[in-house]
Each structure stands twice: as structure tokens, then as C-alpha cells.
CSV table of C-alpha atoms in Angstrom, one decimal:
chain,number,residue,atom,x,y,z
A,6,MET,CA,23.3,-10.5,-8.0
A,7,LYS,CA,23.6,-7.6,-5.5
A,8,LEU,CA,24.1,-3.5,-6.7
A,9,GLN,CA,24.7,-0.9,-4.1
A,10,ASN,CA,21.3,0.2,-2.7
A,11,LYS,CA,21.1,4.2,-3.7
A,12,ARG,CA,18.6,5.2,-1.7
A,13,ILE,CA,16.9,8.9,-2.1
A,14,LEU,CA,16.1,10.8,0.7
A,15,THR,CA,12.3,12.2,-1.4
A,16,LEU,CA,11.5,8.0,-1.0
A,17,ASP,CA,12.5,7.6,2.7
A,18,VAL,CA,10.7,10.8,3.7
A,19,ILE,CA,7.8,10.3,2.2
A,20,LYS,CA,7.3,6.8,2.9
A,21,GLY,CA,8.0,7.5,6.8
A,22,ILE,CA,5.6,10.0,6.1
A,23,SER,CA,3.0,7.4,4.6
A,24,VAL,CA,2.7,5.3,7.7
A,25,ILE,CA,2.2,8.1,10.2
A,26,GLY,CA,-0.4,9.3,7.6
A,27,MET,CA,-2.0,5.4,7.6
A,28,ILE,CA,-2.2,5.6,11.3
A,29,ILE,CA,-4.4,8.9,11.1
A,30,ILE,CA,-6.4,7.8,7.7
A,31,HIS,CA,-7.4,4.3,9.5
A,32,THR,CA,-7.9,5.7,12.8
A,33,LEU,CA,-10.9,7.8,11.2
A,34,LEU,CA,-12.2,5.0,9.0
A,35,VAL,CA,-12.8,2.6,11.7
A,36,TYR,CA,-13.7,5.1,14.4
A,37,ALA,CA,-15.9,8.1,12.8
A,38,ASN,CA,-18.9,8.2,12.1
A,39,VAL,CA,-20.2,8.8,8.6
A,40,LYS,CA,-20.6,12.4,9.2
A,41,SER,CA,-17.5,12.9,11.1
A,42,GLN,CA,-15.7,11.3,7.9
A,43,TYR,CA,-17.5,12.9,5.4
A,44,GLU,CA,-19.0,16.3,6.4
A,45,THR,CA,-16.2,17.8,8.5
A,46,ALA,CA,-13.1,19.7,6.6
A,47,VAL,CA,-11.1,17.9,9.1
A,48,GLY,CA,-12.4,14.2,8.0
A,49,SER,CA,-12.5,15.0,4.3
A,50,PHE,CA,-9.1,15.8,4.1
A,51,ILE,CA,-8.1,12.7,5.7
A,52,VAL,CA,-10.3,10.9,3.4
A,53,PHE,CA,-9.0,12.7,0.7
A,54,LEU,CA,-5.2,11.3,1.7
A,55,GLY,CA,-6.3,8.0,1.9
A,56,ARG,CA,-6.4,7.9,-2.0
A,57,GLY,CA,-2.5,8.2,-1.7
A,58,THR,CA,-1.7,4.4,-2.7
A,59,SER,CA,-0.3,5.1,-6.2
A,60,ILE,CA,2.5,6.9,-4.6
A,61,PHE,CA,3.3,4.1,-2.3
A,62,LEU,CA,3.0,1.9,-5.1
A,63,ILE,CA,5.7,4.1,-7.5
A,64,CYS,CA,8.1,4.8,-4.4
A,65,MET,CA,7.6,0.4,-3.9
A,66,GLY,CA,8.8,0.3,-8.1
A,67,ILE,CA,11.6,2.8,-7.8
A,68,THR,CA,13.4,0.8,-5.0
A,69,PHE,CA,12.8,-2.5,-5.9
A,70,MET,CA,15.2,-1.6,-8.9
A,71,THR,CA,17.8,0.1,-6.9
A,72,SER,CA,17.7,-2.5,-4.2
A,73,SER,CA,20.8,-4.5,-3.0
A,74,HIS,CA,18.3,-7.6,-3.3
A,75,GLN,CA,18.0,-8.2,-6.8
A,76,SER,CA,18.0,-11.8,-7.5
A,77,LEU,CA,15.0,-13.5,-9.3
A,78,LYS,CA,14.9,-15.6,-6.0
A,79,SER,CA,14.4,-12.9,-3.5
A,80,ALA,CA,11.5,-11.4,-5.9
A,81,LEU,CA,9.8,-14.5,-5.5
A,82,LYS,CA,10.4,-15.0,-1.5
A,83,ARG,CA,9.4,-11.8,-0.4
A,84,GLY,CA,6.1,-12.2,-2.4
A,85,ALA,CA,5.4,-15.8,-0.6
A,86,LEU,CA,6.6,-14.1,2.9
A,87,LEU,CA,4.1,-10.9,2.0
A,88,ILE,CA,1.3,-12.4,0.8
A,89,PHE,CA,1.3,-14.8,4.0
A,90,ALA,CA,2.1,-11.8,6.3
A,91,GLY,CA,-1.7,-10.1,4.9
A,92,LEU,CA,-3.4,-13.3,5.9
A,93,PHE,CA,-1.5,-13.4,9.7
A,94,MET,CA,-2.3,-9.8,9.2
A,95,ASN,CA,-6.1,-10.2,8.8
A,96,PHE,CA,-6.6,-13.3,11.5
A,97,MET,CA,-5.1,-10.7,14.2
A,98,LYS,CA,-7.1,-8.1,12.9
A,99,PHE,CA,-10.7,-10.1,12.7
A,100,MET,CA,-9.8,-13.4,14.3
A,101,ILE,CA,-7.8,-12.4,17.3
A,102,PRO,CA,-11.3,-10.0,18.5
A,103,VAL,CA,-13.8,-13.3,17.7
A,104,ILE,CA,-11.9,-15.9,19.8
A,105,PHE,CA,-11.7,-13.6,22.9
A,106,ASN,CA,-15.2,-12.2,22.2
A,107,PHE,CA,-14.6,-8.6,21.3
A,108,ALA,CA,-15.3,-8.0,18.4
A,109,PRO,CA,-18.2,-4.8,18.3
A,110,ASP,CA,-21.8,-6.1,16.8
A,111,ASN,CA,-22.2,-3.0,14.5
A,112,PHE,CA,-18.8,-4.1,13.2
A,113,ILE,CA,-20.5,-7.6,12.7
A,114,GLN,CA,-23.9,-5.9,11.2
A,115,LYS,CA,-22.0,-4.0,8.6
A,116,TYR,CA,-21.7,-7.0,6.4
A,117,GLY,CA,-25.5,-7.8,7.4
A,118,TRP,CA,-24.3,-11.0,9.8
A,119,GLY,CA,-26.2,-12.3,12.9
A,120,ALA,CA,-24.8,-14.6,15.3
A,121,PRO,CA,-22.6,-17.2,15.7
A,122,ILE,CA,-20.1,-15.7,13.3
A,123,GLU,CA,-17.1,-17.5,13.6
A,124,GLN,CA,-17.3,-18.9,9.9
A,125,GLN,CA,-17.8,-15.4,8.6
A,126,TYR,CA,-14.8,-13.9,10.4
A,127,VAL,CA,-13.0,-16.9,8.3
A,128,TYR,CA,-14.1,-14.9,4.9
A,129,LEU,CA,-12.6,-11.6,6.4
A,130,VAL,CA,-8.9,-13.3,7.1
A,131,GLN,CA,-9.0,-14.0,3.2
A,132,LEU,CA,-9.5,-10.3,2.7
A,133,GLY,CA,-6.8,-8.8,0.1
A,134,ASP,CA,-5.2,-5.5,1.2
A,135,ILE,CA,-2.0,-3.7,0.1
A,136,LEU,CA,0.1,-6.4,1.8
A,137,GLN,CA,-1.3,-9.2,-0.7
A,138,LEU,CA,-1.0,-6.7,-3.5
A,139,ALA,CA,2.7,-5.8,-3.3
A,140,GLY,CA,2.8,-10.1,-2.5
A,141,MET,CA,1.4,-11.4,-5.8
A,142,SER,CA,2.6,-8.4,-7.8
A,143,LEU,CA,6.1,-9.9,-6.5
A,144,LEU,CA,5.3,-12.7,-8.0
A,145,PHE,CA,5.4,-11.3,-11.5
A,146,VAL,CA,7.1,-8.5,-11.5
A,147,GLY,CA,10.5,-9.8,-10.1
A,148,PHE,CA,10.8,-11.9,-13.6
A,149,ILE,CA,10.3,-8.5,-15.3
A,150,ARG,CA,13.7,-7.3,-13.1
A,151,ALA,CA,15.2,-10.4,-14.2
A,152,TYR,CA,14.6,-10.2,-17.4
A,153,VAL,CA,13.6,-7.1,-19.5
A,154,LYS,CA,16.8,-4.6,-19.4
A,155,ASN,CA,15.1,-1.8,-21.6
A,156,LYS,CA,13.3,0.6,-19.7
A,157,TYR,CA,11.0,1.7,-21.9
A,158,ILE,CA,9.6,-1.9,-22.6
A,159,ILE,CA,9.0,-2.0,-18.5
A,160,LEU,CA,7.0,0.6,-19.2
A,161,ALA,CA,5.6,-0.8,-22.2
A,162,ILE,CA,4.4,-3.6,-20.3
A,163,GLY,CA,3.9,-1.2,-16.7
A,164,LEU,CA,0.6,0.3,-19.8
A,165,PHE,CA,-0.3,-2.3,-20.7
A,166,VAL,CA,-1.7,-3.8,-17.4
A,167,ALA,CA,-3.5,-0.6,-16.8
A,168,LEU,CA,-4.6,-1.0,-20.6
A,169,VAL,CA,-5.9,-4.8,-20.3
A,170,SER,CA,-7.2,-4.6,-16.6
A,171,ARG,CA,-10.5,-3.3,-17.6
A,172,GLU,CA,-11.4,-6.4,-19.9
A,173,VAL,CA,-10.3,-8.6,-17.4
A,174,SER,CA,-11.6,-7.7,-14.4
A,175,GLY,CA,-14.1,-9.9,-12.6
A,176,ILE,CA,-12.2,-13.2,-14.4
A,177,ASN,CA,-13.9,-16.3,-12.0
A,178,LEU,CA,-14.4,-20.0,-12.2
A,179,ASP,CA,-15.6,-22.0,-9.9
A,180,TYR,CA,-12.7,-23.6,-7.9
A,181,PRO,CA,-11.9,-21.8,-4.7
A,182,VAL,CA,-8.7,-21.4,-4.0
A,183,ILE,CA,-8.1,-21.0,-7.4
A,184,ASN,CA,-11.0,-18.2,-7.1
A,185,TYR,CA,-9.4,-16.5,-4.4
A,186,VAL,CA,-6.1,-16.2,-6.7
A,187,LEU,CA,-7.7,-15.0,-9.5
A,188,ASP,CA,-9.9,-12.3,-7.4
A,189,LEU,CA,-6.7,-11.3,-5.9
A,190,LEU,CA,-5.6,-10.6,-9.5
A,191,PHE,CA,-8.9,-9.2,-11.2
A,192,ASN,CA,-12.0,-8.6,-8.7
A,193,THR,CA,-14.0,-6.1,-9.1
A,194,ASP,CA,-16.8,-6.4,-6.6
A,195,TYR,CA,-15.8,-4.0,-4.1
A,196,PRO,CA,-15.2,-4.5,-0.7
A,197,ALA,CA,-15.8,-8.2,-1.2
A,198,TYR,CA,-12.4,-9.8,-0.9
A,199,VAL,CA,-9.7,-7.5,-2.9
A,200,TYR,CA,-9.2,-4.0,-2.1
A,201,PHE,CA,-6.5,-3.3,-4.2
A,202,PRO,CA,-6.3,-6.3,-7.2
A,203,VAL,CA,-3.2,-6.6,-8.9
A,204,PHE,CA,-4.7,-5.6,-12.3
A,205,PRO,CA,-4.8,-2.1,-12.4
A,206,TRP,CA,-2.8,-1.4,-9.6
A,207,MET,CA,0.6,-3.6,-10.2
A,208,ALA,CA,0.8,-1.1,-13.2
A,209,PHE,CA,2.2,1.8,-10.7
A,210,ILE,CA,4.4,0.1,-9.2
A,211,ILE,CA,5.7,-0.7,-13.0
A,212,ILE,CA,5.7,2.4,-13.7
A,213,GLY,CA,7.9,3.3,-10.7
A,214,MET,CA,10.3,0.2,-11.7
A,215,PHE,CA,10.3,2.7,-15.1
A,216,PHE,CA,11.8,5.1,-13.2
A,217,GLY,CA,14.4,3.0,-10.8
A,218,LYS,CA,15.9,2.1,-14.2
A,219,TRP,CA,16.0,5.4,-15.6
A,220,PHE,CA,17.7,6.5,-11.9
A,221,GLN,CA,20.5,3.7,-12.8
A,222,GLU,CA,20.9,4.7,-16.1
A,223,LEU,CA,21.2,8.5,-15.0
A,224,ASN,CA,24.5,6.8,-12.8
A,225,TYR,CA,21.7,8.1,-9.8
A,226,ASN,CA,21.3,11.2,-10.5
A,227,THR,CA,18.8,12.4,-7.9
A,228,GLN,CA,18.0,15.8,-9.6
A,229,GLN,CA,17.0,14.7,-13.1
A,230,ILE,CA,15.4,11.8,-12.3
A,231,PHE,CA,12.4,13.9,-10.2
A,232,ARG,CA,13.1,16.6,-13.6
A,233,ASN,CA,12.1,13.5,-15.7
A,234,MET,CA,9.1,12.6,-13.4
A,235,LEU,CA,7.4,16.4,-13.8
A,236,TYR,CA,7.6,15.8,-17.6
A,237,ALA,CA,6.0,12.6,-17.5
A,238,GLY,CA,3.6,13.5,-14.9
A,239,LEU,CA,2.1,16.7,-17.3
A,240,LEU,CA,2.2,13.8,-20.0
A,241,PHE,CA,0.0,11.2,-17.8
A,242,ILE,CA,-2.1,13.9,-16.7
A,243,ALA,CA,-2.5,15.4,-20.1
A,244,ILE,CA,-3.5,12.0,-21.5
A,245,GLY,CA,-5.8,10.9,-18.4
A,246,ALA,CA,-7.4,13.5,-17.3
A,247,PRO,CA,-10.1,13.5,-20.5
A,248,LEU,CA,-10.0,9.8,-20.6
A,249,VAL,CA,-11.4,10.4,-16.5
A,250,PHE,CA,-13.6,13.2,-16.9
A,251,LEU,CA,-14.9,12.1,-20.5
A,252,TYR,CA,-15.2,8.4,-20.4
A,253,GLY,CA,-15.2,8.2,-16.8
A,254,ASP,CA,-18.0,5.1,-16.4
A,255,TYR,CA,-14.9,2.7,-18.3
A,256,HIS,CA,-11.6,4.9,-17.8
A,257,TYR,CA,-12.5,5.3,-13.7
A,258,ASN,CA,-15.6,3.8,-12.3
A,259,GLY,CA,-14.0,4.2,-8.8
A,260,PHE,CA,-10.8,4.3,-7.3
A,261,TYR,CA,-10.5,0.9,-5.9
A,262,HIS,CA,-10.9,-0.6,-9.7
A,263,MET,CA,-10.2,2.3,-12.3
A,264,GLY,CA,-9.4,1.4,-16.0
A,265,PRO,CA,-6.9,2.9,-18.0
A,266,GLY,CA,-7.3,6.4,-18.1
A,267,GLY,CA,-7.4,6.7,-14.1
A,268,VAL,CA,-4.8,5.0,-14.2
A,269,LEU,CA,-2.7,7.6,-15.8
A,270,TYR,CA,-4.1,10.1,-14.1
A,271,PHE,CA,-3.3,9.1,-10.5
A,272,ALA,CA,0.2,8.4,-11.5
A,273,GLY,CA,0.7,11.8,-13.3
A,274,TRP,CA,-0.4,13.7,-10.1
A,275,THR,CA,1.7,11.6,-8.0
A,276,LEU,CA,4.8,11.8,-10.5
A,277,LEU,CA,4.3,15.8,-10.1
A,278,PHE,CA,3.7,15.2,-6.3
A,279,LEU,CA,7.1,13.3,-6.2
A,280,TRP,CA,9.0,15.9,-8.2
A,281,LEU,CA,7.6,18.6,-5.7
A,282,ILE,CA,8.6,16.8,-2.6
A,283,ASN,CA,12.0,17.1,-3.8
A,284,THR,CA,12.0,20.1,-4.8
A,285,PHE,CA,11.6,20.9,-0.9
A,286,MET,CA,14.0,18.4,0.2
A,287,ALA,CA,16.8,19.0,-2.2
A,288,ASN,CA,18.6,21.4,0.6
A,289,ALA,CA,16.9,19.6,3.5
A,290,LYS,CA,19.1,18.5,6.2
A,291,GLU,CA,19.0,15.8,8.7
A,292,ASN,CA,17.2,16.4,11.8
A,293,GLY,CA,15.2,14.4,14.0
A,294,PHE,CA,12.0,14.6,12.4
A,295,ILE,CA,13.6,13.4,9.0
A,296,ARG,CA,15.7,10.4,11.1
A,297,VAL,CA,11.7,9.3,12.4
A,298,LEU,CA,10.8,9.5,8.6
A,299,LYS,CA,13.5,6.9,7.8
A,300,TYR,CA,13.0,5.1,10.6
A,301,CYS,CA,9.0,4.9,9.6
A,302,SER,CA,10.1,4.1,5.7
A,303,LYS,CA,12.9,1.4,7.1
A,304,ASN,CA,10.2,-0.4,8.8
A,305,LEU,CA,7.2,0.3,6.9
A,306,THR,CA,5.9,-3.2,6.5
A,307,SER,CA,5.9,-4.1,10.3
A,308,MET,CA,3.9,-1.0,11.2
A,309,TYR,CA,1.7,-1.1,8.8
A,310,MET,CA,0.9,-4.6,10.0
A,311,ILE,CA,1.0,-3.5,13.7
A,312,GLN,CA,-0.9,0.0,13.2
A,313,TRP,CA,-3.9,-2.5,12.0
A,314,ILE,CA,-3.7,-4.9,14.7
A,315,LEU,CA,-4.7,-2.3,17.1
A,316,ILE,CA,-6.9,0.1,15.2
A,317,SER,CA,-8.9,-3.0,14.6
A,318,TRP,CA,-8.2,-4.1,18.5
A,319,GLY,CA,-9.7,-1.3,19.4
A,320,LYS,CA,-13.3,-1.0,18.1
A,321,GLY,CA,-13.8,-3.6,20.9
A,322,ILE,CA,-12.6,-1.0,23.4
A,323,PHE,CA,-14.4,2.4,21.7
A,324,GLY,CA,-16.5,0.8,18.9
A,325,TYR,CA,-16.7,1.0,15.7
A,326,ARG,CA,-17.8,4.1,13.7
A,327,GLN,CA,-19.8,6.1,16.5
A,328,HIS,CA,-17.7,8.6,17.3
A,329,GLU,CA,-17.5,12.8,16.2
A,330,ILE,CA,-14.3,14.0,15.2
A,331,GLY,CA,-13.1,15.4,18.0
A,332,TYR,CA,-12.7,12.4,19.7
A,333,VAL,CA,-11.2,10.6,16.6
A,334,CYS,CA,-8.4,13.2,16.6
A,335,MET,CA,-7.9,12.4,20.9
A,336,LEU,CA,-7.4,8.4,19.6
A,337,ILE,CA,-4.9,9.4,16.8
A,338,PRO,CA,-2.1,10.3,18.7
A,339,LEU,CA,-2.5,7.3,21.1
A,340,TYR,CA,-2.5,4.9,18.1
A,341,ILE,CA,0.6,6.8,16.9
A,342,ILE,CA,2.4,5.8,20.5
A,343,LEU,CA,1.2,2.4,20.5
A,344,THR,CA,2.6,1.5,17.5
A,345,PHE,CA,6.4,3.2,17.6
A,346,SER,CA,6.1,1.4,20.8
A,347,VAL,CA,5.0,-1.9,19.7
A,348,GLN,CA,7.4,-1.8,16.8
A,349,THR,CA,10.3,-0.6,19.9
A,350,MET,CA,9.4,-4.2,21.0
A,351,VAL,CA,9.4,-5.7,17.5
A,352,ASP,CA,13.3,-4.5,17.5
A,353,VAL,CA,14.0,-5.9,20.4
A,354,ILE,CA,13.2,-9.0,19.8
A,355,ARG,CA,14.7,-8.8,16.5
A,356,LYS,CA,17.4,-8.7,17.1
A,357,LYS,CA,17.2,-11.9,19.4
A,358,LYS,CA,17.1,-13.8,16.3
A,359,THR,CA,13.8,-14.6,16.7
A,360,LEU,CA,10.7,-16.0,14.5
A,361,ILE,CA,9.2,-12.7,14.7
A,362,ASP,CA,11.7,-12.1,11.7
A,363,PHE,CA,9.5,-14.5,10.0
A,364,ILE,CA,5.9,-13.6,10.9
A,365,LEU,CA,6.7,-9.8,10.4
A,366,ILE,CA,9.7,-9.8,7.8
A,367,SER,CA,12.7,-7.9,8.4
A,368,PRO,CA,13.5,-5.0,6.9
A,369,ASP,CA,16.3,-6.4,5.2
A,370,GLU,CA,13.9,-8.8,3.2
A,371,THR,CA,11.5,-6.8,2.6
A,372,VAL,CA,10.7,-4.3,-0.5
A,373,LEU,CA,8.8,-2.5,1.2
A,374,LYS,CA,11.2,-0.7,3.4
């Protein structure tokens, strides 16, 4: 089944900005020393921006419901491709520097490893990041989209995922392959294996699906759906803030493995942010900058992979977490230019219908666009 794809300019702009933002954030995290990251105004602000994952996931949930690709088969296919893409990206990030002998020693020392390190780098290929989260989540939320037609039941499922996340965290069996899947779902041992476990992070995607369904029921009334986001956001903050600040050990316990209160709190601020950006964009006219952001939004998945691979390879040239903030600020525009340049080459190859479409996932096939 196909629906008319109702794109929301605000979401395209936010996802486009996120492409630029992730290049800035990852460049800082890889190249800046600890002092530059946490004891400078610029570094601290960029680290703060790195806490915006929930914005991306809620936007993903909204566009998942309004995408022209609505079949369960499409969701399952895209989920499997994203998991594969995450593993491929990790291989390119970590194994290529080892194979060609330009992996920096102090990156290896971060994990307490000594030479030879080839086997330890195989472990890094399995690390779970945002692509694995998106892929694993699609294997679940595809069924929700296909079979759950009431938006409030969709919301209830999302809140249930958040509610049980702390209780199911750390589930583990002594079987390597099964254990890896369980880590992607329930891992609590950051940074081992998984940065963004499906529980609780899938809750943000499902909350986005709730608003995507509501958007459809409002006959794609953009201004009304963002007003609804404002009201829901205030409610979520009112419920989540006391839980986070009074019972933080259970309801927050760190950004990567937050509990139900943390999900509500971050979802609330995300919905307020979306409303604010939409208000700002209400009278915006198409211009060159917005066209660039829409291009980034369309190619979000491939640009995410490209920038991470390039930044990871650069550790062998520029070193790992050694530089002051001024040096890093010079690297940031370099990596923005390199990412756009490689993406342009990918676009040319895509037009020739080569295997890169399968590896990097074409914009027509990825829910992350």
C-alpha cells in the first residue's frame, strides 16, 4: 500500500541541520582532548548538542507514518538493510585502519588493549550505534504501523517500552549470536557493544509515530499538529521532570540508558523544540540554505555513514583526542566539505545503478531520509 508522501518542511530542515551537527559533534569527540570538550564554552556547547538524539528519532517516527512506503515488507527490508549498513560502517571505520596500518595507538589504549589488536577490532565492528537502533526498531514498529490503527494505542505502546526499559535492561544469555541481539535490545554496559539500546530508545520512534498518525487524522494540518506537540511536550515535561530530578537513579541513570522518566522528559523538550522550529519556519521561503538542508535530509543515512568513516580514518592522520578547540574548529569545515564531496560522488554512482545503492541504501528505501 502506498500513501501520498506529505513532507513537513520543519522536519526536513531539522534532519538537514542534524547532518551538519553530527559532523561537528563527531569531529569534536574524536579529535578534541578532554579539556577542550568539557572545559571550553565551544566544546561544552557541542557536547550538549550531542544530546539531541531524541529529536532525530521522533522525526523518524513521524516520517515513518507519512512515508509513501507503507507495507510491512518494506519496513522489514529497510530494518535489515540498516542493521547491515551499521555493521558495514563499523567495518569501514575500524578494520580498514587496522588492515592498512594507520590506527592510532592511543585509540587502542583507550580500551586497554595491546598488540596484536586484530581480534579486538573485530569486537568494534559489532558496536551498536544509531543505525543498528533504527534497523532493530523497524523490525518491531513495522508491525505496529501495519496492525495498530488507533493512535492512542500506538502512544501506549511507546510509553510501555519506556516503562519496562529499566526492568528488562541487561537481559543476557550465554550464546554469542543470541547475546549480541539481546545486547542491541537491552544492553546497559555503555560503551560496550551498544550506545543506543532498543529499550528505551525505540520509545521515541513510537512517540513520533503517534504524532505521524495524528498528522494524518488532521488531514495533514501542519500548524495544528505542531500545536499539539507543544501541549503534549509541556505535559511530558511536567511528568518527567520530577521523576528525573527526584528519582534519577532509576528514571535517568545517564543519557544512553535512561529510564521511563528520562524518556518522558527528553521527549517533552524535543516536542517543544519541534514546535519552536516550526514557528520560526512558518513564513520561511525557499532559499539556497534550505535547499542544502533538504538535500542533507534526503541523504541522511549515507551522509551519516560517510562522515563517520572519514572522521574515523582521520585519526591516523590527525591523531585521537589530542587537540585544542581551535585546531578542532579548523577540522570541522574540512570534514563538512569532505562529506558533501563524497556524497556527491555517491550520487553520481547511484545514477549508474551500481551496488552502492545496496550498501549505502538509496533515499527511496530508507526511513531515515
